[in-house]
Amino acid sequence: MNYKSMIFGVELALAACLLPAQAQTRAVTTAPSLPSEGQCQSEVLKFERVISFIRESQGPQEATKVKEKLLPAKVENEILGRDGYCGLARHLREKKLVS
């Protein structure tokens, strides 16, 4: 398997993991409560676990490339500094990187 096929396979696997969560819809009957800092950290940790899996299966260079493509370090640091983990979790949800 060549390099580009391997990267495409990793991205495809990542998308497949996220697809079922995106396909689910639910009716919101009440206003959602604000998540706690712990809940926000938990959501960010989900994304980091995916990157960790890629690191273990494809190597650190590939994991860095995928993470930088999905969430550039500059953007991550800006959001964390400005809005903390809840801001980063919101960004990951908006980009459909976590469910």
PDB file of N, CA and C in Angstrom:
ATOM      1  N   MET A   1       0.864  -1.166   0.000  1.00  0.00           N
ATOM      2  CA  MET A   1       0.000   0.000   0.000  1.00  0.00           C
ATOM      3  C   MET A   1       0.909   1.227   0.000  1.00  0.00           C
ATOM      4  N   ASN A   2       0.630   2.150  -0.899  1.00  0.00           N
ATOM      5  CA  ASN A   2       1.483   3.338  -0.962  1.00  0.00           C
ATOM      6  C   ASN A   2       1.051   4.361   0.076  1.00  0.00           C
ATOM      7  N   TYR A   3       1.875   5.389   0.191  1.00  0.00           N
ATOM      8  CA  TYR A   3       1.711   6.424   1.218  1.00  0.00           C
ATOM      9  C   TYR A   3       0.363   7.132   1.121  1.00  0.00           C
ATOM     10  N   LYS A   4      -0.039   7.559  -0.071  1.00  0.00           N
ATOM     11  CA  LYS A   4      -1.300   8.294  -0.229  1.00  0.00           C
ATOM     12  C   LYS A   4      -2.497   7.404   0.062  1.00  0.00           C
ATOM     13  N   SER A   5      -2.434   6.160  -0.316  1.00  0.00           N
ATOM     14  CA  SER A   5      -3.529   5.237  -0.023  1.00  0.00           C
ATOM     15  C   SER A   5      -3.668   5.021   1.475  1.00  0.00           C
ATOM     16  N   MET A   6      -2.527   4.973   2.166  1.00  0.00           N
ATOM     17  CA  MET A   6      -2.553   4.772   3.609  1.00  0.00           C
ATOM     18  C   MET A   6      -3.199   5.973   4.301  1.00  0.00           C
ATOM     19  N   ILE A   7      -2.826   7.182   3.896  1.00  0.00           N
ATOM     20  CA  ILE A   7      -3.408   8.388   4.484  1.00  0.00           C
ATOM     21  C   ILE A   7      -4.901   8.439   4.192  1.00  0.00           C
ATOM     22  N   PHE A   8      -5.290   8.151   2.955  1.00  0.00           N
ATOM     23  CA  PHE A   8      -6.698   8.150   2.602  1.00  0.00           C
ATOM     24  C   PHE A   8      -7.455   7.131   3.434  1.00  0.00           C
ATOM     25  N   GLY A   9      -6.847   5.965   3.659  1.00  0.00           N
ATOM     26  CA  GLY A   9      -7.480   4.930   4.472  1.00  0.00           C
ATOM     27  C   GLY A   9      -7.693   5.386   5.903  1.00  0.00           C
ATOM     28  N   VAL A  10      -6.710   6.086   6.459  1.00  0.00           N
ATOM     29  CA  VAL A  10      -6.822   6.597   7.821  1.00  0.00           C
ATOM     30  C   VAL A  10      -7.926   7.644   7.886  1.00  0.00           C
ATOM     31  N   GLU A  11      -7.948   8.565   6.921  1.00  0.00           N
ATOM     32  CA  GLU A  11      -8.992   9.586   6.907  1.00  0.00           C
ATOM     33  C   GLU A  11     -10.368   8.957   6.732  1.00  0.00           C
ATOM     34  N   LEU A  12     -10.451   7.941   5.898  1.00  0.00           N
ATOM     35  CA  LEU A  12     -11.716   7.244   5.679  1.00  0.00           C
ATOM     36  C   LEU A  12     -12.172   6.541   6.960  1.00  0.00           C
ATOM     37  N   ALA A  13     -11.240   5.913   7.659  1.00  0.00           N
ATOM     38  CA  ALA A  13     -11.579   5.245   8.916  1.00  0.00           C
ATOM     39  C   ALA A  13     -12.039   6.256   9.956  1.00  0.00           C
ATOM     40  N   LEU A  14     -11.366   7.393  10.010  1.00  0.00           N
ATOM     41  CA  LEU A  14     -11.750   8.450  10.938  1.00  0.00           C
ATOM     42  C   LEU A  14     -13.161   8.946  10.618  1.00  0.00           C
ATOM     43  N   ALA A  15     -13.439   9.163   9.347  1.00  0.00           N
ATOM     44  CA  ALA A  15     -14.768   9.624   8.942  1.00  0.00           C
ATOM     45  C   ALA A  15     -15.827   8.570   9.260  1.00  0.00           C
ATOM     46  N   ALA A  16     -15.497   7.307   9.071  1.00  0.00           N
ATOM     47  CA  ALA A  16     -16.450   6.234   9.348  1.00  0.00           C
ATOM     48  C   ALA A  16     -16.786   6.160  10.834  1.00  0.00           C
ATOM     49  N   CYS A  17     -15.798   6.461  11.684  1.00  0.00           N
ATOM     50  CA  CYS A  17     -16.041   6.455  13.126  1.00  0.00           C
ATOM     51  C   CYS A  17     -16.981   7.579  13.525  1.00  0.00           C
ATOM     52  N   LEU A  18     -16.877   8.701  12.842  1.00  0.00           N
ATOM     53  CA  LEU A  18     -17.676   9.863  13.194  1.00  0.00           C
ATOM     54  C   LEU A  18     -19.051   9.866  12.535  1.00  0.00           C
ATOM     55  N   LEU A  19     -19.193   9.184  11.403  1.00  0.00           N
ATOM     56  CA  LEU A  19     -20.428   9.226  10.635  1.00  0.00           C
ATOM     57  C   LEU A  19     -21.665   8.796  11.423  1.00  0.00           C
ATOM     58  N   PRO A  20     -21.646   7.679  12.140  1.00  0.00           N
ATOM     59  CA  PRO A  20     -22.864   7.296  12.858  1.00  0.00           C
ATOM     60  C   PRO A  20     -23.333   8.363  13.845  1.00  0.00           C
ATOM     61  N   ALA A  21     -22.408   9.024  14.502  1.00  0.00           N
ATOM     62  CA  ALA A  21     -22.790  10.059  15.460  1.00  0.00           C
ATOM     63  C   ALA A  21     -23.389  11.263  14.738  1.00  0.00           C
ATOM     64  N   GLN A  22     -22.900  11.574  13.548  1.00  0.00           N
ATOM     65  CA  GLN A  22     -23.420  12.701  12.797  1.00  0.00           C
ATOM     66  C   GLN A  22     -24.799  12.396  12.233  1.00  0.00           C
ATOM     67  N   ALA A  23     -25.035  11.135  11.921  1.00  0.00           N
ATOM     68  CA  ALA A  23     -26.295  10.757  11.310  1.00  0.00           C
ATOM     69  C   ALA A  23     -27.452  10.770  12.307  1.00  0.00           C
ATOM     70  N   GLN A  24     -27.128  10.687  13.583  1.00  0.00           N
ATOM     71  CA  GLN A  24     -28.174  10.691  14.598  1.00  0.00           C
ATOM     72  C   GLN A  24     -28.743  12.090  14.743  1.00  0.00           C
ATOM     73  N   THR A  25     -30.046  12.145  14.817  1.00  0.00           N
ATOM     74  CA  THR A  25     -30.691  13.429  15.071  1.00  0.00           C
ATOM     75  C   THR A  25     -31.576  13.275  16.294  1.00  0.00           C
ATOM     76  N   ARG A  26     -31.712  14.375  17.001  1.00  0.00           N
ATOM     77  CA  ARG A  26     -32.581  14.319  18.174  1.00  0.00           C
ATOM     78  C   ARG A  26     -33.291  15.653  18.295  1.00  0.00           C
ATOM     79  N   ALA A  27     -34.510  15.610  18.788  1.00  0.00           N
ATOM     80  CA  ALA A  27     -35.269  16.833  18.987  1.00  0.00           C
ATOM     81  C   ALA A  27     -34.902  17.422  20.335  1.00  0.00           C
ATOM     82  N   VAL A  28     -34.644  18.691  20.344  1.00  0.00           N
ATOM     83  CA  VAL A  28     -34.326  19.367  21.590  1.00  0.00           C
ATOM     84  C   VAL A  28     -35.598  20.040  22.059  1.00  0.00           C
ATOM     85  N   THR A  29     -36.082  19.606  23.222  1.00  0.00           N
ATOM     86  CA  THR A  29     -37.336  20.147  23.731  1.00  0.00           C
ATOM     87  C   THR A  29     -37.102  21.268  24.727  1.00  0.00           C
ATOM     88  N   THR A  30     -35.935  21.266  25.343  1.00  0.00           N
ATOM     89  CA  THR A  30     -35.603  22.322  26.288  1.00  0.00           C
ATOM     90  C   THR A  30     -34.269  22.926  25.886  1.00  0.00           C
ATOM     91  N   ALA A  31     -33.999  24.080  26.396  1.00  0.00           N
ATOM     92  CA  ALA A  31     -32.732  24.723  26.103  1.00  0.00           C
ATOM     93  C   ALA A  31     -31.607  23.883  26.707  1.00  0.00           C
ATOM     94  N   PRO A  32     -30.554  23.610  25.919  1.00  0.00           N
ATOM     95  CA  PRO A  32     -29.469  22.793  26.453  1.00  0.00           C
ATOM     96  C   PRO A  32     -28.710  23.535  27.542  1.00  0.00           C
ATOM     97  N   SER A  33     -28.301  22.812  28.554  1.00  0.00           N
ATOM     98  CA  SER A  33     -27.530  23.430  29.633  1.00  0.00           C
ATOM     99  C   SER A  33     -26.083  23.581  29.180  1.00  0.00           C
ATOM    100  N   LEU A  34     -25.392  24.507  29.785  1.00  0.00           N
ATOM    101  CA  LEU A  34     -23.996  24.723  29.449  1.00  0.00           C
ATOM    102  C   LEU A  34     -23.163  23.568  29.984  1.00  0.00           C
ATOM    103  N   PRO A  35     -22.250  23.045  29.167  1.00  0.00           N
ATOM    104  CA  PRO A  35     -21.437  21.932  29.631  1.00  0.00           C
ATOM    105  C   PRO A  35     -20.409  22.400  30.669  1.00  0.00           C
ATOM    106  N   SER A  36     -20.051  21.509  31.559  1.00  0.00           N
ATOM    107  CA  SER A  36     -19.027  21.832  32.549  1.00  0.00           C
ATOM    108  C   SER A  36     -17.649  21.706  31.901  1.00  0.00           C
ATOM    109  N   GLU A  37     -16.645  22.234  32.558  1.00  0.00           N
ATOM    110  CA  GLU A  37     -15.278  22.156  32.043  1.00  0.00           C
ATOM    111  C   GLU A  37     -14.850  20.700  31.882  1.00  0.00           C
ATOM    112  N   GLY A  38     -15.282  19.833  32.798  1.00  0.00           N
ATOM    113  CA  GLY A  38     -14.953  18.406  32.716  1.00  0.00           C
ATOM    114  C   GLY A  38     -15.568  17.747  31.496  1.00  0.00           C
ATOM    115  N   GLN A  39     -16.810  18.105  31.179  1.00  0.00           N
ATOM    116  CA  GLN A  39     -17.462  17.559  29.994  1.00  0.00           C
ATOM    117  C   GLN A  39     -16.740  18.019  28.732  1.00  0.00           C
ATOM    118  N   CYS A  40     -16.314  19.267  28.733  1.00  0.00           N
ATOM    119  CA  CYS A  40     -15.604  19.813  27.574  1.00  0.00           C
ATOM    120  C   CYS A  40     -14.262  19.105  27.390  1.00  0.00           C
ATOM    121  N   GLN A  41     -13.547  18.889  28.485  1.00  0.00           N
ATOM    122  CA  GLN A  41     -12.274  18.177  28.415  1.00  0.00           C
ATOM    123  C   GLN A  41     -12.483  16.759  27.909  1.00  0.00           C
ATOM    124  N   SER A  42     -13.589  16.144  28.302  1.00  0.00           N
ATOM    125  CA  SER A  42     -13.903  14.797  27.846  1.00  0.00           C
ATOM    126  C   SER A  42     -14.095  14.755  26.328  1.00  0.00           C
ATOM    127  N   GLU A  43     -14.764  15.762  25.778  1.00  0.00           N
ATOM    128  CA  GLU A  43     -14.965  15.812  24.331  1.00  0.00           C
ATOM    129  C   GLU A  43     -13.642  16.012  23.590  1.00  0.00           C
ATOM    130  N   VAL A  44     -12.793  16.874  24.122  1.00  0.00           N
ATOM    131  CA  VAL A  44     -11.483  17.101  23.506  1.00  0.00           C
ATOM    132  C   VAL A  44     -10.665  15.817  23.582  1.00  0.00           C
ATOM    133  N   LEU A  45     -10.783  15.091  24.691  1.00  0.00           N
ATOM    134  CA  LEU A  45     -10.063  13.842  24.862  1.00  0.00           C
ATOM    135  C   LEU A  45     -10.490  12.799  23.823  1.00  0.00           C
ATOM    136  N   LYS A  46     -11.761  12.795  23.425  1.00  0.00           N
ATOM    137  CA  LYS A  46     -12.221  11.872  22.372  1.00  0.00           C
ATOM    138  C   LYS A  46     -11.420  12.095  21.096  1.00  0.00           C
ATOM    139  N   PHE A  47     -11.254  13.359  20.715  1.00  0.00           N
ATOM    140  CA  PHE A  47     -10.491  13.690  19.518  1.00  0.00           C
ATOM    141  C   PHE A  47      -9.028  13.258  19.687  1.00  0.00           C
ATOM    142  N   GLU A  48      -8.467  13.507  20.851  1.00  0.00           N
ATOM    143  CA  GLU A  48      -7.068  13.134  21.099  1.00  0.00           C
ATOM    144  C   GLU A  48      -6.884  11.623  21.068  1.00  0.00           C
ATOM    145  N   ARG A  49      -7.899  10.870  21.481  1.00  0.00           N
ATOM    146  CA  ARG A  49      -7.812   9.403  21.418  1.00  0.00           C
ATOM    147  C   ARG A  49      -7.750   8.919  19.975  1.00  0.00           C
ATOM    148  N   VAL A  50      -8.491   9.557  19.091  1.00  0.00           N
ATOM    149  CA  VAL A  50      -8.447   9.197  17.676  1.00  0.00           C
ATOM    150  C   VAL A  50      -7.044   9.466  17.130  1.00  0.00           C
ATOM    151  N   ILE A  51      -6.493  10.624  17.467  1.00  0.00           N
ATOM    152  CA  ILE A  51      -5.145  10.957  17.015  1.00  0.00           C
ATOM    153  C   ILE A  51      -4.131   9.972  17.608  1.00  0.00           C
ATOM    154  N   SER A  52      -4.339   9.575  18.856  1.00  0.00           N
ATOM    155  CA  SER A  52      -3.453   8.594  19.491  1.00  0.00           C
ATOM    156  C   SER A  52      -3.517   7.254  18.771  1.00  0.00           C
ATOM    157  N   PHE A  53      -4.710   6.851  18.359  1.00  0.00           N
ATOM    158  CA  PHE A  53      -4.862   5.603  17.607  1.00  0.00           C
ATOM    159  C   PHE A  53      -4.097   5.681  16.291  1.00  0.00           C
ATOM    160  N   ILE A  54      -4.212   6.809  15.611  1.00  0.00           N
ATOM    161  CA  ILE A  54      -3.487   6.989  14.351  1.00  0.00           C
ATOM    162  C   ILE A  54      -1.988   6.945  14.622  1.00  0.00           C
ATOM    163  N   ARG A  55      -1.551   7.564  15.707  1.00  0.00           N
ATOM    164  CA  ARG A  55      -0.122   7.573  16.065  1.00  0.00           C
ATOM    165  C   ARG A  55       0.383   6.146  16.289  1.00  0.00           C
ATOM    166  N   GLU A  56      -0.422   5.333  16.983  1.00  0.00           N
ATOM    167  CA  GLU A  56      -0.017   3.959  17.265  1.00  0.00           C
ATOM    168  C   GLU A  56      -0.040   3.087  16.017  1.00  0.00           C
ATOM    169  N   SER A  57      -0.999   3.307  15.148  1.00  0.00           N
ATOM    170  CA  SER A  57      -1.135   2.441  13.982  1.00  0.00           C
ATOM    171  C   SER A  57      -0.327   2.910  12.773  1.00  0.00           C
ATOM    172  N   GLN A  58      -0.169   4.216  12.597  1.00  0.00           N
ATOM    173  CA  GLN A  58       0.500   4.732  11.401  1.00  0.00           C
ATOM    174  C   GLN A  58       1.823   5.431  11.687  1.00  0.00           C
ATOM    175  N   GLY A  59       2.065   5.759  12.944  1.00  0.00           N
ATOM    176  CA  GLY A  59       3.310   6.419  13.306  1.00  0.00           C
ATOM    177  C   GLY A  59       3.092   7.883  13.642  1.00  0.00           C
ATOM    178  N   PRO A  60       4.054   8.472  14.344  1.00  0.00           N
ATOM    179  CA  PRO A  60       3.893   9.851  14.802  1.00  0.00           C
ATOM    180  C   PRO A  60       3.834  10.890  13.690  1.00  0.00           C
ATOM    181  N   GLN A  61       4.563  10.671  12.606  1.00  0.00           N
ATOM    182  CA  GLN A  61       4.537  11.647  11.513  1.00  0.00           C
ATOM    183  C   GLN A  61       3.164  11.710  10.856  1.00  0.00           C
ATOM    184  N   GLU A  62       2.561  10.561  10.635  1.00  0.00           N
ATOM    185  CA  GLU A  62       1.239  10.526  10.017  1.00  0.00           C
ATOM    186  C   GLU A  62       0.189  11.141  10.934  1.00  0.00           C
ATOM    187  N   ALA A  63       0.300  10.839  12.228  1.00  0.00           N
ATOM    188  CA  ALA A  63      -0.650  11.402  13.181  1.00  0.00           C
ATOM    189  C   ALA A  63      -0.540  12.920  13.211  1.00  0.00           C
ATOM    190  N   THR A  64       0.684  13.430  13.164  1.00  0.00           N
ATOM    191  CA  THR A  64       0.893  14.876  13.150  1.00  0.00           C
ATOM    192  C   THR A  64       0.284  15.497  11.903  1.00  0.00           C
ATOM    193  N   LYS A  65       0.467  14.847  10.753  1.00  0.00           N
ATOM    194  CA  LYS A  65      -0.092  15.374   9.501  1.00  0.00           C
ATOM    195  C   LYS A  65      -1.620  15.410   9.548  1.00  0.00           C
ATOM    196  N   VAL A  66      -2.228  14.328  10.034  1.00  0.00           N
ATOM    197  CA  VAL A  66      -3.691  14.260  10.094  1.00  0.00           C
ATOM    198  C   VAL A  66      -4.227  15.306  11.075  1.00  0.00           C
ATOM    199  N   LYS A  67      -3.597  15.392  12.253  1.00  0.00           N
ATOM    200  CA  LYS A  67      -4.068  16.350  13.251  1.00  0.00           C
ATOM    201  C   LYS A  67      -3.927  17.780  12.736  1.00  0.00           C
ATOM    202  N   GLU A  68      -2.811  18.077  12.095  1.00  0.00           N
ATOM    203  CA  GLU A  68      -2.591  19.428  11.579  1.00  0.00           C
ATOM    204  C   GLU A  68      -3.601  19.761  10.476  1.00  0.00           C
ATOM    205  N   LYS A  69      -3.988  18.759   9.708  1.00  0.00           N
ATOM    206  CA  LYS A  69      -4.986  18.982   8.655  1.00  0.00           C
ATOM    207  C   LYS A  69      -6.370  19.232   9.270  1.00  0.00           C
ATOM    208  N   LEU A  70      -6.717  18.477  10.302  1.00  0.00           N
ATOM    209  CA  LEU A  70      -8.034  18.595  10.913  1.00  0.00           C
ATOM    210  C   LEU A  70      -8.125  19.763  11.895  1.00  0.00           C
ATOM    211  N   LEU A  71      -7.065  19.968  12.671  1.00  0.00           N
ATOM    212  CA  LEU A  71      -7.057  21.007  13.704  1.00  0.00           C
ATOM    213  C   LEU A  71      -5.646  21.587  13.793  1.00  0.00           C
ATOM    214  N   PRO A  72      -5.366  22.621  13.010  1.00  0.00           N
ATOM    215  CA  PRO A  72      -4.023  23.217  13.047  1.00  0.00           C
ATOM    216  C   PRO A  72      -3.659  23.663  14.462  1.00  0.00           C
ATOM    217  N   ALA A  73      -2.399  23.495  14.817  1.00  0.00           N
ATOM    218  CA  ALA A  73      -1.921  23.825  16.161  1.00  0.00           C
ATOM    219  C   ALA A  73      -2.172  25.291  16.497  1.00  0.00           C
ATOM    220  N   LYS A  74      -2.013  26.166  15.523  1.00  0.00           N
ATOM    221  CA  LYS A  74      -2.231  27.595  15.758  1.00  0.00           C
ATOM    222  C   LYS A  74      -3.679  27.854  16.180  1.00  0.00           C
ATOM    223  N   VAL A  75      -4.618  27.242  15.465  1.00  0.00           N
ATOM    224  CA  VAL A  75      -6.044  27.403  15.779  1.00  0.00           C
ATOM    225  C   VAL A  75      -6.347  26.816  17.156  1.00  0.00           C
ATOM    226  N   GLU A  76      -5.809  25.636  17.420  1.00  0.00           N
ATOM    227  CA  GLU A  76      -6.036  24.986  18.716  1.00  0.00           C
ATOM    228  C   GLU A  76      -5.551  25.872  19.865  1.00  0.00           C
ATOM    229  N   ASN A  77      -4.347  26.406  19.740  1.00  0.00           N
ATOM    230  CA  ASN A  77      -3.792  27.252  20.804  1.00  0.00           C
ATOM    231  C   ASN A  77      -4.578  28.548  20.974  1.00  0.00           C
ATOM    232  N   GLU A  78      -5.018  29.147  19.871  1.00  0.00           N
ATOM    233  CA  GLU A  78      -5.816  30.377  19.957  1.00  0.00           C
ATOM    234  C   GLU A  78      -7.131  30.125  20.684  1.00  0.00           C
ATOM    235  N   ILE A  79      -7.807  29.045  20.321  1.00  0.00           N
ATOM    236  CA  ILE A  79      -9.097  28.732  20.940  1.00  0.00           C
ATOM    237  C   ILE A  79      -8.920  28.393  22.415  1.00  0.00           C
ATOM    238  N   LEU A  80      -7.911  27.578  22.735  1.00  0.00           N
ATOM    239  CA  LEU A  80      -7.673  27.228  24.137  1.00  0.00           C
ATOM    240  C   LEU A  80      -7.359  28.460  24.972  1.00  0.00           C
ATOM    241  N   GLY A  81      -6.547  29.352  24.429  1.00  0.00           N
ATOM    242  CA  GLY A  81      -6.196  30.563  25.168  1.00  0.00           C
ATOM    243  C   GLY A  81      -7.368  31.507  25.357  1.00  0.00           C
ATOM    244  N   ARG A  82      -8.231  31.579  24.366  1.00  0.00           N
ATOM    245  CA  ARG A  82      -9.354  32.510  24.394  1.00  0.00           C
ATOM    246  C   ARG A  82     -10.572  31.933  25.122  1.00  0.00           C
ATOM    247  N   ASP A  83     -10.942  30.691  24.790  1.00  0.00           N
ATOM    248  CA  ASP A  83     -12.202  30.119  25.278  1.00  0.00           C
ATOM    249  C   ASP A  83     -12.050  28.867  26.135  1.00  0.00           C
ATOM    250  N   GLY A  84     -10.843  28.385  26.310  1.00  0.00           N
ATOM    251  CA  GLY A  84     -10.620  27.194  27.121  1.00  0.00           C
ATOM    252  C   GLY A  84     -11.104  25.920  26.428  1.00  0.00           C
ATOM    253  N   TYR A  85     -11.234  24.867  27.220  1.00  0.00           N
ATOM    254  CA  TYR A  85     -11.631  23.570  26.669  1.00  0.00           C
ATOM    255  C   TYR A  85     -13.038  23.584  26.077  1.00  0.00           C
ATOM    256  N   CYS A  86     -13.942  24.360  26.655  1.00  0.00           N
ATOM    257  CA  CYS A  86     -15.308  24.404  26.119  1.00  0.00           C
ATOM    258  C   CYS A  86     -15.319  25.043  24.735  1.00  0.00           C
ATOM    259  N   GLY A  87     -14.501  26.043  24.524  1.00  0.00           N
ATOM    260  CA  GLY A  87     -14.392  26.646  23.202  1.00  0.00           C
ATOM    261  C   GLY A  87     -13.811  25.670  22.197  1.00  0.00           C
ATOM    262  N   LEU A  88     -12.798  24.914  22.623  1.00  0.00           N
ATOM    263  CA  LEU A  88     -12.196  23.925  21.734  1.00  0.00           C
ATOM    264  C   LEU A  88     -13.174  22.797  21.435  1.00  0.00           C
ATOM    265  N   ALA A  89     -13.908  22.349  22.447  1.00  0.00           N
ATOM    266  CA  ALA A  89     -14.913  21.303  22.237  1.00  0.00           C
ATOM    267  C   ALA A  89     -15.993  21.786  21.277  1.00  0.00           C
ATOM    268  N   ARG A  90     -16.414  23.037  21.416  1.00  0.00           N
ATOM    269  CA  ARG A  90     -17.418  23.608  20.511  1.00  0.00           C
ATOM    270  C   ARG A  90     -16.876  23.643  19.079  1.00  0.00           C
ATOM    271  N   HIS A  91     -15.613  24.039  18.920  1.00  0.00           N
ATOM    272  CA  HIS A  91     -14.993  24.071  17.594  1.00  0.00           C
ATOM    273  C   HIS A  91     -14.937  22.670  16.982  1.00  0.00           C
ATOM    274  N   LEU A  92     -14.556  21.680  17.775  1.00  0.00           N
ATOM    275  CA  LEU A  92     -14.497  20.301  17.278  1.00  0.00           C
ATOM    276  C   LEU A  92     -15.877  19.807  16.856  1.00  0.00           C
ATOM    277  N   ARG A  93     -16.911  20.164  17.631  1.00  0.00           N
ATOM    278  CA  ARG A  93     -18.279  19.769  17.246  1.00  0.00           C
ATOM    279  C   ARG A  93     -18.707  20.474  15.965  1.00  0.00           C
ATOM    280  N   GLU A  94     -18.414  21.764  15.842  1.00  0.00           N
ATOM    281  CA  GLU A  94     -18.793  22.512  14.648  1.00  0.00           C
ATOM    282  C   GLU A  94     -18.139  21.933  13.403  1.00  0.00           C
ATOM    283  N   LYS A  95     -16.906  21.497  13.531  1.00  0.00           N
ATOM    284  CA  LYS A  95     -16.176  20.903  12.408  1.00  0.00           C
ATOM    285  C   LYS A  95     -16.487  19.423  12.244  1.00  0.00           C
ATOM    286  N   LYS A  96     -17.377  18.907  13.106  1.00  0.00           N
ATOM    287  CA  LYS A  96     -17.804  17.514  13.090  1.00  0.00           C
ATOM    288  C   LYS A  96     -16.623  16.545  13.280  1.00  0.00           C
ATOM    289  N   LEU A  97     -15.717  16.930  14.175  1.00  0.00           N
ATOM    290  CA  LEU A  97     -14.573  16.087  14.504  1.00  0.00           C
ATOM    291  C   LEU A  97     -14.832  15.235  15.728  1.00  0.00           C
ATOM    292  N   VAL A  98     -15.868  15.553  16.490  1.00  0.00           N
ATOM    293  CA  VAL A  98     -16.347  14.731  17.597  1.00  0.00           C
ATOM    294  C   VAL A  98     -17.860  14.718  17.543  1.00  0.00           C
ATOM    295  N   SER A  99     -18.456  13.732  18.204  1.00  0.00           N
ATOM    296  CA  SER A  99     -19.920  13.668  18.209  1.00  0.00           C
ATOM    297  C   SER A  99     -20.484  14.294  19.448  1.00  0.00           C
TER     298      SER A  99
END
